[in-house]
Short mmCIF file of N, CA and C and ligand atoms in Angstrom, two decimals:
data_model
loop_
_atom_site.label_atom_id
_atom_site.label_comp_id
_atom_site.label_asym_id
_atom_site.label_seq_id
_atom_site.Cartn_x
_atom_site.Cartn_y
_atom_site.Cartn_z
N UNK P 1 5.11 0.11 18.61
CA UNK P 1 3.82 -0.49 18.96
C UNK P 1 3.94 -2.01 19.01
N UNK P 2 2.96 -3.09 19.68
CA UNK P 2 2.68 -4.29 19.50
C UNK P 2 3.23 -4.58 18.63
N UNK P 3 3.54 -6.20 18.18
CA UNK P 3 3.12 -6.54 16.72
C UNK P 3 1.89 -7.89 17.02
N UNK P 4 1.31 -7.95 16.74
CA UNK P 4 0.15 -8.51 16.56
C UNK P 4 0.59 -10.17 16.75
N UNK P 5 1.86 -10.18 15.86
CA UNK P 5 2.15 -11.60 15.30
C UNK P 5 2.85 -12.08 16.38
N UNK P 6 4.02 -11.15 16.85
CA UNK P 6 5.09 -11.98 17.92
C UNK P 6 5.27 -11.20 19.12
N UNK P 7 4.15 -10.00 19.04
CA UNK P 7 3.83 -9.26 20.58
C UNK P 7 4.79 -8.60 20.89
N UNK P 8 5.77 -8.60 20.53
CA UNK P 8 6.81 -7.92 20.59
C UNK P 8 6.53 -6.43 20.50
N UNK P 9 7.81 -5.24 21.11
CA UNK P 9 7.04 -4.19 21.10
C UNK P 9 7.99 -3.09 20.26
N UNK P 10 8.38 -3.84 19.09
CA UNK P 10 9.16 -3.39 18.24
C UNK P 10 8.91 -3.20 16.85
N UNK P 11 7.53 -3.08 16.75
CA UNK P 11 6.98 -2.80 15.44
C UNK P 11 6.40 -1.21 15.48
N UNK P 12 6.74 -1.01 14.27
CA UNK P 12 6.54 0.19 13.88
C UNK P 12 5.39 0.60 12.26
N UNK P 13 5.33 1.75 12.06
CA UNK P 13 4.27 1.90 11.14
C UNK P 13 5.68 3.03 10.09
N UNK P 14 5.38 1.96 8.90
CA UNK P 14 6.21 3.17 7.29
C UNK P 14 5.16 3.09 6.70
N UNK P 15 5.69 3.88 5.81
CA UNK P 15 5.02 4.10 4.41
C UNK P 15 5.58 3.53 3.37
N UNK P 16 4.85 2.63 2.15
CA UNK P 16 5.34 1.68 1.19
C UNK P 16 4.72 2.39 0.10
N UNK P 17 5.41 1.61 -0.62
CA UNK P 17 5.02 1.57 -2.22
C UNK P 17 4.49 0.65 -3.40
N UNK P 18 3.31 0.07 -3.28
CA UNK P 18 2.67 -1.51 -3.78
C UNK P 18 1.94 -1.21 -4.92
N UNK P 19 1.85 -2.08 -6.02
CA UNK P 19 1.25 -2.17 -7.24
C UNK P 19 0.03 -3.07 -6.70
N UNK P 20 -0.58 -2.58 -7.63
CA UNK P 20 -2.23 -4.05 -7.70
C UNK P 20 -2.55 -4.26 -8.98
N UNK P 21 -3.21 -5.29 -8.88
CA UNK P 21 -3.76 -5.42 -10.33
C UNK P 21 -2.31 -5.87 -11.28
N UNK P 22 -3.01 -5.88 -12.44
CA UNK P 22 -1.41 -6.01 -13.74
C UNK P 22 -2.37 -5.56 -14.97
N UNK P 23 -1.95 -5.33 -15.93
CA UNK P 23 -1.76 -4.95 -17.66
C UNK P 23 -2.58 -3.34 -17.36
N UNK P 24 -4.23 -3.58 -17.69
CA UNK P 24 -4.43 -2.18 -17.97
C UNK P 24 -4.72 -1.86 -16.30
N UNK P 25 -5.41 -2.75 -15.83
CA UNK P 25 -5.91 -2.13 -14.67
C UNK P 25 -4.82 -2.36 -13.19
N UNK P 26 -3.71 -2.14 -13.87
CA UNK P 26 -2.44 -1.76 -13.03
C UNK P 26 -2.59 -0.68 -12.38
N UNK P 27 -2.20 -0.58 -11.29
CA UNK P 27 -2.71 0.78 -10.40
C UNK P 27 -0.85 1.19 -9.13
N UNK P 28 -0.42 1.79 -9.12
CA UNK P 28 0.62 1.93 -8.11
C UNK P 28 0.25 2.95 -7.15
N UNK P 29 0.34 2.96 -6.29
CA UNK P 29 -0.60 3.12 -4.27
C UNK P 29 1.07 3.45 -3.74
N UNK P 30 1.08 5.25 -3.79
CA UNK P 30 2.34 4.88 -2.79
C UNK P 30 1.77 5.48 -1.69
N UNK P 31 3.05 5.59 -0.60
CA UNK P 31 2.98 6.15 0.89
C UNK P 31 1.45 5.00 1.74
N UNK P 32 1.29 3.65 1.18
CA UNK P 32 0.84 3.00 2.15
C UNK P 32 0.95 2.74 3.62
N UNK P 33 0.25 3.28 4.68
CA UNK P 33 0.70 3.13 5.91
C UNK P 33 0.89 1.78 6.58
N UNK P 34 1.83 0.64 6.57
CA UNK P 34 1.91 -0.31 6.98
C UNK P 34 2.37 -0.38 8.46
N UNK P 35 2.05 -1.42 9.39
CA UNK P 35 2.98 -1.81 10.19
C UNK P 35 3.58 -3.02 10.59
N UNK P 36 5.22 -2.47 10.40
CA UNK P 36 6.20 -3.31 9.94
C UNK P 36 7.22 -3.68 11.20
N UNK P 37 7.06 -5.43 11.62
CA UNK P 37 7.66 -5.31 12.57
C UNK P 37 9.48 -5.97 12.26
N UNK P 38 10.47 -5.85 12.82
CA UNK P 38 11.76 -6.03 12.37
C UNK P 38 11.87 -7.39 12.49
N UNK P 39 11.23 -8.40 13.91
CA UNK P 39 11.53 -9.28 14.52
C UNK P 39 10.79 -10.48 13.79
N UNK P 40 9.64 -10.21 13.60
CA UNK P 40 9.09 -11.39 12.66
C UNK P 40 9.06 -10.82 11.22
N UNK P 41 8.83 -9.81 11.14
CA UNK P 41 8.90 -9.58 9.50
C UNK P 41 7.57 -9.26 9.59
N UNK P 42 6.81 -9.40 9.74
CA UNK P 42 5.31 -9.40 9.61
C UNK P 42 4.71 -7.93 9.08
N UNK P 43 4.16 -7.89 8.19
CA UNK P 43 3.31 -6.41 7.96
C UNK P 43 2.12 -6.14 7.33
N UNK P 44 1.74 -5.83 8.53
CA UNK P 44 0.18 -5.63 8.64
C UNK P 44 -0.36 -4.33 8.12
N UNK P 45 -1.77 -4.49 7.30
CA UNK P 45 -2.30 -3.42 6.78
C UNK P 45 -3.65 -3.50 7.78
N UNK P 46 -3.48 -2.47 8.35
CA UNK P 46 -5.16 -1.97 9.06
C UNK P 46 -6.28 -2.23 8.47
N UNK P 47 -7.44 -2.16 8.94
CA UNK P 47 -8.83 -2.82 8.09
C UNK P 47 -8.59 -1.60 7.45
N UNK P 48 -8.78 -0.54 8.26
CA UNK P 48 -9.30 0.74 7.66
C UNK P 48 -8.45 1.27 6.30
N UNK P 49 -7.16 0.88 6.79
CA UNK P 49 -5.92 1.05 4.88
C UNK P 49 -6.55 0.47 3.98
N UNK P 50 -6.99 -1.31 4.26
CA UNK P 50 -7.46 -2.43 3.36
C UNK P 50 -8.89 -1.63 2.51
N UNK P 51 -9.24 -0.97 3.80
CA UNK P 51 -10.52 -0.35 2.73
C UNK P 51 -10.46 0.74 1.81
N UNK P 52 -9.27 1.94 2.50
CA UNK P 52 -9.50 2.70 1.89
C UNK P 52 -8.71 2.34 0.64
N UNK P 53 -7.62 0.94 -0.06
CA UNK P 53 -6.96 0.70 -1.30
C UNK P 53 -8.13 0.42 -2.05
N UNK P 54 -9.22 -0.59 -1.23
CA UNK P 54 -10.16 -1.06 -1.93
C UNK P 54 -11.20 0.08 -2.36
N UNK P 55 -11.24 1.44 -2.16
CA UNK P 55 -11.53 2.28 -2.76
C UNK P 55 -10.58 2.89 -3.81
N UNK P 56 -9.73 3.07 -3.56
CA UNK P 56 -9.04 4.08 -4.81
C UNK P 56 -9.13 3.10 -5.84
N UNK P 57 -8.97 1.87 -5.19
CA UNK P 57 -8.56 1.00 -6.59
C UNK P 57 -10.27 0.71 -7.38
N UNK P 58 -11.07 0.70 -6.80
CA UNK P 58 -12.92 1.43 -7.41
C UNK P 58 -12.71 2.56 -8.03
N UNK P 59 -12.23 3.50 -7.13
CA UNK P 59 -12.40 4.60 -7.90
C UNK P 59 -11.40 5.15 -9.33
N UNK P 60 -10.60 4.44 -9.02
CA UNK P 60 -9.55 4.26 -10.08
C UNK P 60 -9.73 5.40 -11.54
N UNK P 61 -10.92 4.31 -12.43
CA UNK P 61 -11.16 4.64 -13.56
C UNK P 61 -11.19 6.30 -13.73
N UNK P 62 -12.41 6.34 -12.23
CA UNK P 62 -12.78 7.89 -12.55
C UNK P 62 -11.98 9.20 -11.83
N UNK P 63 -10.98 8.80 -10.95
CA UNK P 63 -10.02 9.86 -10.47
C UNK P 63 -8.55 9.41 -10.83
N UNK P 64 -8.51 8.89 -11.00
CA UNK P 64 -6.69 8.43 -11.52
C UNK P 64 -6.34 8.56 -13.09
N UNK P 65 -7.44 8.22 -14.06
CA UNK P 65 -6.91 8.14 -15.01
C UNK P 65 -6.25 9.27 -15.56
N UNK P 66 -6.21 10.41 -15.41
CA UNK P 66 -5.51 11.28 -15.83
C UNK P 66 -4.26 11.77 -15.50
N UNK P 67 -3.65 10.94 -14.01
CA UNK P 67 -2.40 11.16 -13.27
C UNK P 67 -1.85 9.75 -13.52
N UNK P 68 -2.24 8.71 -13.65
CA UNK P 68 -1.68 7.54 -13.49
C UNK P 68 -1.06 7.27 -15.18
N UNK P 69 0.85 7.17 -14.73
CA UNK P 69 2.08 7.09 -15.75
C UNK P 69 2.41 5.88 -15.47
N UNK P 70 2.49 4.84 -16.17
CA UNK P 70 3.70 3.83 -16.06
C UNK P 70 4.88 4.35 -15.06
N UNK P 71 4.98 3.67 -14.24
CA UNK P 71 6.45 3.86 -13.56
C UNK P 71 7.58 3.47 -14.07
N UNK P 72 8.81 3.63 -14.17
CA UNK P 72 9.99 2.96 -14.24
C UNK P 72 11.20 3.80 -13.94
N UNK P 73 11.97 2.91 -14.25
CA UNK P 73 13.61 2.94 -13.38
C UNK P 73 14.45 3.83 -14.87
N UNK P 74 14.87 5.09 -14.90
CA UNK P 74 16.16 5.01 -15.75
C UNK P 74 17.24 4.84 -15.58
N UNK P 75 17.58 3.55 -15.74
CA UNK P 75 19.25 2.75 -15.35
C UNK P 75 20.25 3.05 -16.20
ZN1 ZN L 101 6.40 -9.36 15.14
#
């Protein structure tokens, strides 16, 4: 697709993995649909993604707290 930034038609849409927030009201959001272009780097979140983080991360308290673990690495 486009990229917005350098028009180019070499951007594409993944799925990420982003934290928000920090201490208690740390929240980790995976399979974010971004689109990520190679040529500028640029990656854009859709209004409609922007809103729906800005919901889970509302709704947080009352649907997550019972699934949401600290993440980490065993190295
Ligand atoms: Zn670009």
């Amino acid at each position: 697709m486009i990229c917005d930034n350098c028009g180019k038609n070499r951007a594409f849409e993944r799925k990420m993995t982003h934290t928000y927030g920090k201490g208690k009201g740390l929240i980790l959001i995976e399979k974010i649909p971004v689109i990520d272009c190679p040529d500028c780097g640029e990656q854009v979140l859709t209004a409609k993604t922007i809103k729906e983080i800005e919901n889970i991360r509302r709704g947080r308290d009352k649907q997550l707290k019972q699934r949401f673990v600290p993440v980490t690495q065993f190295a």
